[in-house]
Amino acid sequence: MKIHLIRTENVDFSLLQEVVELLSHFNGSMTYHLSLHDLSFKYNHCVYQSLESLSDLHAKRVMSYSLNDEKESRSKYSLSIPSFPLRRKRKEDMNDLFINHKLYRNLYDVGDNELVILLTDIANPLNWFSYGDCNNNAYIYTDEWEYYIASERKYPLAYQVVSNVLQLLMFDNDKEMMSKVHHKSVGCINDFCEDKREIEMKMKMTDICLKCQEILRLKNVNPSIISQSIETMFGIRSKMLSVEMFKSSRRDSRVAFCEKGNPVLMDLDNNKVKLTPLERTLYHFFIRNQEGVKQIQLADYKDELKSLYLEFSGQANLANITNSINMLIDVQENSFQEKLSKIRRKFQDVLGDDGGYKKYVIIKYEDERYAIKIDRSLISEYNFCV
């Protein structure tokens, strides 16, 4: 079964790539397709909603109406503890969320039995994490996960992809779904999570309860799809828990480098920090220069930086390589600081914001030197020589 993942314009293409890469680690009947084109759709006429408290953020509406009938009644919000302001953009009509699915299906002649799942930063009027219609389409909201799951966004988003696939196969319409989901959470993929904070328990339990297993059997869902889905969800859970256990242990992780030069945190289930070629160039430069280098001294290392960038970029155009390095070492430009900030953010995404990431990133010392603090004994055999 082919599953297409698409995005709206404000969702980073790299995030979509990470989700597809994570899902593709688990083999089976399901295959995940990411367009080779930098495909993005625009949403017009979004409204901006001001969330004044955590009550507004965590609130979850129970859907009791059809997508095509906005006149039927809706239930009230279920509220939690207030305290947090937030501004989000959303659509007023659930039907609007599926316009892009139709455009994509027509544009690429996608078969009716293939699934199309949209990742978007546009919220929905029901305040749901995700939603599937009865036409093999699903919607997943990409923002605000940091309030529910202490991990990189790719993990809950990948989990949502798998759970939506199963739900599309289990239920013929929204009314059937709402009659079968668990309104009291039991740790099953079909927990409704009316209080959105319950999503953490749902993901950590990674269960399909006996009643839901029976639904899958009665709907004749391919056992291979079920097996692959379970393996994927357990794999996601394992990676998330390994990060949590690492954080609680407060130990330092060993670091290796993949063949492309990206740092791999070996004691975090080999979690890879994906850097761009120029970010890798800078990171490896400071790994090699353990004592540190001042920014104003980078020009003295121009040849070394060019050699590293040539290896990591794969470019044959020496003029482009030279221009990028010139920008990097020019103290009047922002390139150096921008790369430091992006590297820091990527390690924070993996290790969290509690300060543990600082040992692995390039930091500035009081004497103006920049260096990576990590104990070099934690770095596995270094094979990148230029």
Short mmCIF file of C-alpha atoms in Angstrom, two decimals:
data_model
loop_
_atom_site.label_atom_id
_atom_site.label_comp_id
_atom_site.label_asym_id
_atom_site.label_seq_id
_atom_site.Cartn_x
_atom_site.Cartn_y
_atom_site.Cartn_z
CA MET A 1 0.00 0.00 0.00
CA LYS A 2 1.39 3.35 -1.07
CA ILE A 3 1.17 6.31 1.31
CA HIS A 4 1.87 9.81 0.00
CA LEU A 5 3.04 12.51 2.43
CA ILE A 6 2.52 16.13 1.40
CA ARG A 7 2.87 19.46 3.20
CA THR A 8 1.69 23.04 3.24
CA GLU A 9 4.13 25.85 2.55
CA ASN A 10 5.21 26.66 6.11
CA VAL A 11 6.12 23.09 7.04
CA ASP A 12 9.84 22.53 6.46
CA PHE A 13 10.57 20.06 3.70
CA SER A 14 13.35 18.65 5.89
CA LEU A 15 10.77 17.73 8.56
CA LEU A 16 8.78 15.79 5.99
CA GLN A 17 11.98 14.05 4.89
CA GLU A 18 12.80 13.08 8.48
CA VAL A 19 9.33 11.61 9.01
CA VAL A 20 9.51 9.57 5.80
CA GLU A 21 13.05 8.41 6.61
CA LEU A 22 11.96 7.27 10.08
CA LEU A 23 8.91 5.41 8.76
CA SER A 24 10.91 3.79 5.96
CA HIS A 25 13.20 2.05 8.48
CA PHE A 26 10.41 -0.49 9.00
CA ASN A 27 9.73 -2.74 6.02
CA GLY A 28 6.43 -4.29 5.01
CA SER A 29 3.40 -3.81 2.79
CA MET A 30 3.32 -0.05 3.36
CA THR A 31 5.62 2.21 1.38
CA TYR A 32 5.95 5.94 1.97
CA HIS A 33 6.27 8.35 -0.93
CA LEU A 34 7.77 11.82 -0.72
CA SER A 35 7.60 13.80 -3.96
CA LEU A 36 11.00 14.55 -5.48
CA HIS A 37 9.69 18.03 -6.15
CA ASP A 38 9.75 20.61 -3.37
CA LEU A 39 5.99 20.40 -3.35
CA SER A 40 4.03 22.75 -1.13
CA PHE A 41 0.47 24.02 -1.07
CA LYS A 42 -0.86 27.32 0.17
CA TYR A 43 -3.82 27.92 2.43
CA ASN A 44 -5.63 31.20 1.98
CA HIS A 45 -8.09 32.89 4.30
CA CYS A 46 -6.81 31.52 7.59
CA VAL A 47 -8.06 33.08 10.80
CA TYR A 48 -5.81 33.77 13.78
CA GLN A 49 -6.96 32.43 17.11
CA SER A 50 -5.64 33.81 20.38
CA LEU A 51 -5.25 31.10 23.03
CA GLU A 52 -5.20 32.79 26.40
CA SER A 53 -4.46 29.78 28.58
CA LEU A 54 -3.50 26.12 28.70
CA SER A 55 -7.22 25.49 28.89
CA ASP A 56 -7.56 26.69 25.32
CA LEU A 57 -4.45 24.82 24.22
CA HIS A 58 -5.32 21.41 25.69
CA ALA A 59 -9.07 21.63 25.01
CA LYS A 60 -10.36 18.94 22.69
CA ARG A 61 -13.74 19.02 21.00
CA VAL A 62 -15.68 15.83 20.51
CA MET A 63 -16.86 15.57 16.92
CA SER A 64 -20.52 14.64 16.58
CA TYR A 65 -21.20 15.83 13.06
CA SER A 66 -20.34 14.95 9.49
CA LEU A 67 -17.69 16.87 7.58
CA ASN A 68 -20.31 17.92 5.08
CA ASP A 69 -22.91 19.04 7.59
CA GLU A 70 -21.77 22.00 9.67
CA LYS A 71 -25.27 22.63 11.00
CA GLU A 72 -25.34 19.69 13.40
CA SER A 73 -24.47 20.25 17.04
CA ARG A 74 -20.99 20.11 18.55
CA SER A 75 -20.00 19.32 22.11
CA LYS A 76 -18.28 21.82 24.39
CA TYR A 77 -14.59 22.02 25.20
CA SER A 78 -13.07 19.84 27.86
CA LEU A 79 -10.79 22.19 29.79
CA SER A 80 -7.55 21.67 31.71
CA ILE A 81 -5.35 23.91 33.87
CA PRO A 82 -5.12 27.51 32.55
CA SER A 83 -1.87 29.48 32.29
CA PHE A 84 -0.46 29.68 28.76
CA PRO A 85 -1.05 32.28 25.95
CA LEU A 86 -0.56 31.26 22.32
CA ARG A 87 -1.45 32.48 18.83
CA ARG A 88 -2.28 29.97 16.13
CA LYS A 89 -3.74 30.08 12.66
CA ARG A 90 -6.56 27.75 11.77
CA LYS A 91 -9.32 27.01 9.30
CA GLU A 92 -12.94 27.49 10.26
CA ASP A 93 -14.22 24.66 8.07
CA MET A 94 -12.91 21.09 8.29
CA ASN A 95 -13.69 20.58 4.59
CA ASP A 96 -11.06 23.18 3.67
CA LEU A 97 -8.34 20.97 5.13
CA PHE A 98 -8.84 18.37 2.42
CA ILE A 99 -8.75 20.63 -0.64
CA ASN A 100 -5.04 20.00 -1.13
CA HIS A 101 -5.50 16.24 -1.00
CA LYS A 102 -7.82 16.47 -4.01
CA LEU A 103 -5.40 18.74 -5.86
CA TYR A 104 -2.53 16.37 -5.22
CA ARG A 105 -4.53 13.30 -6.28
CA ASN A 106 -5.54 14.97 -9.55
CA LEU A 107 -2.07 16.36 -10.24
CA TYR A 108 -0.27 13.04 -9.76
CA ASP A 109 -3.09 10.67 -10.73
CA VAL A 110 -3.07 8.98 -7.32
CA GLY A 111 -5.15 5.82 -7.14
CA ASP A 112 -8.22 5.60 -4.90
CA ASN A 113 -6.61 2.85 -2.82
CA GLU A 114 -3.51 4.93 -2.12
CA LEU A 115 -3.44 7.15 0.97
CA VAL A 116 -2.59 10.85 1.01
CA ILE A 117 -1.56 12.40 4.34
CA LEU A 118 -1.07 16.15 4.72
CA LEU A 119 1.28 17.66 7.31
CA THR A 120 0.38 21.28 8.01
CA ASP A 121 0.83 24.08 10.53
CA ILE A 122 -2.81 25.08 10.02
CA ALA A 123 -4.94 24.11 13.02
CA ASN A 124 -8.46 22.75 12.68
CA PRO A 125 -11.69 23.95 14.30
CA LEU A 126 -11.92 20.81 16.44
CA ASN A 127 -8.43 21.24 17.94
CA TRP A 128 -7.49 17.69 16.93
CA PHE A 129 -3.97 16.36 16.46
CA SER A 130 -5.06 14.63 13.26
CA TYR A 131 -8.09 13.56 11.30
CA GLY A 132 -8.91 11.15 8.47
CA ASP A 133 -11.84 11.34 6.07
CA CYS A 134 -13.55 8.42 4.33
CA ASN A 135 -11.61 8.90 1.07
CA ASN A 136 -8.20 7.64 2.21
CA ASN A 137 -7.03 11.14 3.14
CA ALA A 138 -5.68 12.30 6.48
CA TYR A 139 -4.58 15.57 8.04
CA ILE A 140 -1.88 15.96 10.74
CA TYR A 141 -1.22 19.17 12.68
CA THR A 142 2.54 19.71 12.99
CA ASP A 143 2.72 22.45 15.64
CA GLU A 144 2.52 22.60 19.47
CA TRP A 145 3.89 19.10 20.04
CA GLU A 146 6.45 20.50 22.45
CA TYR A 147 3.66 20.96 24.96
CA TYR A 148 2.87 17.23 24.96
CA ILE A 149 5.90 15.15 23.97
CA ALA A 150 9.49 15.82 25.09
CA SER A 151 11.12 14.67 21.86
CA GLU A 152 11.82 15.68 18.29
CA ARG A 153 8.63 16.37 16.35
CA LYS A 154 9.38 13.66 13.82
CA TYR A 155 8.48 10.98 16.40
CA PRO A 156 4.91 12.00 17.26
CA LEU A 157 4.29 12.96 13.62
CA ALA A 158 5.46 9.55 12.38
CA TYR A 159 3.30 7.90 15.04
CA GLN A 160 0.31 9.93 13.85
CA VAL A 161 0.92 8.79 10.28
CA VAL A 162 0.80 5.12 11.27
CA SER A 163 -2.21 5.46 13.57
CA ASN A 164 -4.13 7.37 10.89
CA VAL A 165 -3.38 4.66 8.34
CA LEU A 166 -4.86 2.03 10.64
CA GLN A 167 -7.88 4.19 11.46
CA LEU A 168 -8.60 4.83 7.78
CA LEU A 169 -8.61 1.05 7.29
CA MET A 170 -10.70 0.38 10.40
CA PHE A 171 -13.52 2.90 10.05
CA ASP A 172 -15.71 3.73 7.06
CA ASN A 173 -16.80 7.15 8.31
CA ASP A 174 -16.47 9.58 11.20
CA LYS A 175 -19.61 8.36 12.95
CA GLU A 176 -18.33 4.80 13.06
CA MET A 177 -14.98 6.04 14.31
CA MET A 178 -16.48 8.15 17.09
CA SER A 179 -18.59 5.21 18.25
CA LYS A 180 -15.55 2.94 18.50
CA VAL A 181 -12.74 5.17 19.83
CA HIS A 182 -11.90 5.09 23.54
CA HIS A 183 -13.20 8.25 25.19
CA LYS A 184 -11.48 7.09 28.36
CA SER A 185 -7.82 6.47 27.55
CA VAL A 186 -6.58 2.88 27.85
CA GLY A 187 -3.24 3.23 26.06
CA CYS A 188 -4.62 2.10 22.68
CA ILE A 189 -3.98 3.75 19.30
CA ASN A 190 -7.68 4.57 19.23
CA ASP A 191 -7.67 6.57 22.47
CA PHE A 192 -9.50 9.79 21.68
CA CYS A 193 -7.43 11.86 24.15
CA GLU A 194 -10.09 14.45 24.82
CA ASP A 195 -7.57 15.96 27.22
CA LYS A 196 -4.74 16.33 24.72
CA ARG A 197 -2.08 15.69 27.36
CA GLU A 198 -3.10 12.02 27.34
CA ILE A 199 -1.38 11.64 23.96
CA GLU A 200 1.90 10.95 25.81
CA MET A 201 0.48 7.86 27.53
CA LYS A 202 -1.05 6.72 24.24
CA MET A 203 2.31 6.85 22.49
CA LYS A 204 4.25 5.24 25.34
CA MET A 205 1.80 2.34 25.66
CA THR A 206 1.77 1.72 21.87
CA ASP A 207 -1.01 -0.83 22.17
CA ILE A 208 -3.88 -2.09 20.04
CA CYS A 209 -6.48 -3.33 22.51
CA LEU A 210 -8.42 -6.57 21.98
CA LYS A 211 -11.57 -4.75 20.82
CA CYS A 212 -9.63 -2.81 18.22
CA GLN A 213 -7.80 -5.96 17.13
CA GLU A 214 -11.21 -7.50 16.51
CA ILE A 215 -12.22 -4.51 14.37
CA LEU A 216 -9.07 -4.96 12.29
CA ARG A 217 -9.92 -8.64 11.84
CA LEU A 218 -13.54 -7.97 10.86
CA LYS A 219 -12.44 -5.31 8.35
CA ASN A 220 -9.97 -7.81 6.83
CA VAL A 221 -7.04 -5.46 7.22
CA ASN A 222 -3.90 -6.99 5.73
CA PRO A 223 -1.97 -8.71 8.58
CA SER A 224 1.27 -7.48 7.02
CA ILE A 225 0.08 -3.88 7.40
CA ILE A 226 -0.86 -4.51 11.03
CA SER A 227 2.50 -6.15 11.75
CA GLN A 228 4.45 -3.33 10.09
CA SER A 229 2.40 -0.70 11.94
CA ILE A 230 3.05 -2.33 15.31
CA GLU A 231 6.77 -2.69 14.56
CA THR A 232 6.92 0.97 13.50
CA MET A 233 5.12 2.26 16.58
CA PHE A 234 7.28 0.19 18.91
CA GLY A 235 10.37 1.42 17.08
CA ILE A 236 9.28 5.04 17.53
CA ARG A 237 8.50 4.40 21.19
CA SER A 238 11.92 2.80 21.71
CA LYS A 239 13.75 5.79 20.27
CA MET A 240 11.72 8.25 22.34
CA LEU A 241 12.28 6.29 25.56
CA SER A 242 16.00 5.94 24.91
CA VAL A 243 16.28 9.73 24.77
CA GLU A 244 14.30 10.06 28.03
CA MET A 245 16.47 7.47 29.78
CA PHE A 246 19.62 9.18 28.55
CA LYS A 247 18.44 12.54 29.87
CA SER A 248 17.57 11.08 33.27
CA SER A 249 20.94 9.32 33.55
CA ARG A 250 22.83 12.59 32.97
CA ARG A 251 25.69 10.70 31.34
CA ASP A 252 27.50 11.80 28.20
CA SER A 253 26.90 9.93 24.98
CA ARG A 254 29.61 8.57 22.76
CA VAL A 255 29.71 10.24 19.35
CA ALA A 256 30.36 8.61 16.00
CA PHE A 257 29.98 9.97 12.49
CA CYS A 258 28.00 8.41 9.67
CA GLU A 259 29.46 8.10 6.18
CA LYS A 260 28.11 11.54 5.30
CA GLY A 261 29.74 13.09 8.35
CA ASN A 262 26.64 13.66 10.47
CA PRO A 263 27.20 13.18 14.23
CA VAL A 264 25.54 10.09 15.68
CA LEU A 265 24.77 9.91 19.42
CA MET A 266 25.56 6.26 20.05
CA ASP A 267 24.02 6.03 23.53
CA LEU A 268 20.76 7.56 22.34
CA ASP A 269 19.80 4.63 20.16
CA ASN A 270 22.22 5.91 17.49
CA ASN A 271 20.23 9.09 17.05
CA LYS A 272 21.60 11.05 14.11
CA VAL A 273 21.87 14.85 14.09
CA LYS A 274 21.39 15.83 10.46
CA LEU A 275 23.51 18.81 9.46
CA THR A 276 23.86 20.58 6.14
CA PRO A 277 27.22 20.27 4.31
CA LEU A 278 28.38 23.69 5.52
CA GLU A 279 27.24 22.94 9.09
CA ARG A 280 29.13 19.63 8.92
CA THR A 281 32.19 21.49 7.68
CA LEU A 282 32.13 23.81 10.68
CA TYR A 283 31.36 21.02 13.15
CA HIS A 284 34.21 18.81 11.94
CA PHE A 285 36.57 21.76 11.89
CA PHE A 286 36.04 22.31 15.61
CA ILE A 287 36.16 18.58 16.37
CA ARG A 288 39.60 18.55 14.77
CA ASN A 289 40.73 21.79 16.42
CA GLN A 290 40.12 20.77 20.01
CA GLU A 291 41.73 23.82 21.63
CA GLY A 292 39.37 26.15 19.83
CA VAL A 293 39.70 28.99 17.34
CA LYS A 294 38.63 32.62 17.54
CA GLN A 295 36.28 33.85 14.83
CA ILE A 296 38.81 36.42 13.63
CA GLN A 297 41.32 33.57 13.13
CA LEU A 298 39.10 31.50 10.83
CA ALA A 299 40.69 33.08 7.76
CA ASP A 300 43.96 31.40 8.74
CA TYR A 301 42.24 28.02 8.31
CA LYS A 302 40.63 28.77 4.96
CA ASP A 303 42.31 25.88 3.13
CA GLU A 304 41.27 23.36 5.79
CA LEU A 305 37.68 24.61 5.72
CA LYS A 306 37.60 24.45 1.91
CA SER A 307 38.89 20.87 1.95
CA LEU A 308 36.24 19.81 4.45
CA TYR A 309 33.47 21.53 2.54
CA LEU A 310 34.64 19.95 -0.71
CA GLU A 311 34.34 16.51 0.91
CA PHE A 312 30.93 17.08 2.50
CA SER A 313 29.22 19.10 -0.24
CA GLY A 314 30.09 16.86 -3.16
CA GLN A 315 30.30 19.98 -5.32
CA ALA A 316 32.69 20.16 -8.24
CA ASN A 317 32.27 23.91 -8.61
CA LEU A 318 35.27 25.34 -6.78
CA ALA A 319 34.00 28.89 -7.23
CA ASN A 320 30.84 28.10 -5.26
CA ILE A 321 32.85 26.35 -2.56
CA THR A 322 35.25 29.27 -2.26
CA ASN A 323 32.39 31.76 -2.08
CA SER A 324 30.64 29.82 0.71
CA ILE A 325 33.85 29.57 2.75
CA ASN A 326 34.63 33.25 2.19
CA MET A 327 31.21 34.12 3.60
CA LEU A 328 31.81 31.78 6.54
CA ILE A 329 35.14 33.32 7.57
CA ASP A 330 34.17 36.96 6.93
CA VAL A 331 33.56 38.58 10.34
CA GLN A 332 31.35 41.17 8.66
CA GLU A 333 28.94 38.47 7.50
CA ASN A 334 26.41 36.51 9.56
CA SER A 335 27.15 33.11 8.02
CA PHE A 336 29.31 31.82 10.89
CA GLN A 337 26.86 32.79 13.64
CA GLU A 338 23.90 31.48 11.64
CA LYS A 339 25.56 28.08 11.27
CA LEU A 340 26.37 27.95 15.00
CA SER A 341 22.75 28.74 15.84
CA LYS A 342 21.36 26.08 13.51
CA ILE A 343 23.76 23.42 14.80
CA ARG A 344 22.78 24.31 18.37
CA ARG A 345 19.09 24.08 17.55
CA LYS A 346 19.46 20.65 15.96
CA PHE A 347 21.24 19.25 19.01
CA GLN A 348 18.60 20.83 21.25
CA ASP A 349 15.88 19.11 19.23
CA VAL A 350 17.48 15.77 20.08
CA LEU A 351 18.73 16.40 23.62
CA GLY A 352 16.22 18.95 24.92
CA ASP A 353 16.64 22.46 26.29
CA ASP A 354 17.93 21.58 29.77
CA GLY A 355 21.54 22.38 28.93
CA GLY A 356 22.82 18.87 28.23
CA TYR A 357 23.25 19.70 24.56
CA LYS A 358 25.94 22.32 25.29
CA LYS A 359 28.73 19.73 25.53
CA TYR A 360 28.13 18.75 21.92
CA VAL A 361 27.85 22.14 20.22
CA ILE A 362 30.25 24.94 19.34
CA ILE A 363 30.28 27.49 22.17
CA LYS A 364 32.14 30.73 22.77
CA TYR A 365 34.52 31.03 25.72
CA GLU A 366 35.47 34.17 27.64
CA ASP A 367 38.72 34.53 25.71
CA GLU A 368 36.74 34.69 22.42
CA ARG A 369 37.68 31.13 21.42
CA TYR A 370 35.02 28.88 19.90
CA ALA A 371 35.28 25.18 20.69
CA ILE A 372 33.34 21.95 21.25
CA LYS A 373 33.50 20.98 24.91
CA ILE A 374 32.94 17.23 24.63
CA ASP A 375 35.61 14.89 25.99
CA ARG A 376 37.41 13.55 22.91
CA SER A 377 37.58 10.08 24.47
CA LEU A 378 33.85 9.86 23.74
CA ILE A 379 34.43 10.28 20.01
CA SER A 380 34.82 7.02 18.13
CA GLU A 381 37.57 6.49 15.58
CA TYR A 382 37.67 9.56 13.37
CA ASN A 383 37.89 8.65 9.68
CA PHE A 384 37.49 12.03 8.00
CA CYS A 385 40.94 13.11 6.85
CA VAL A 386 41.54 15.91 4.36
#
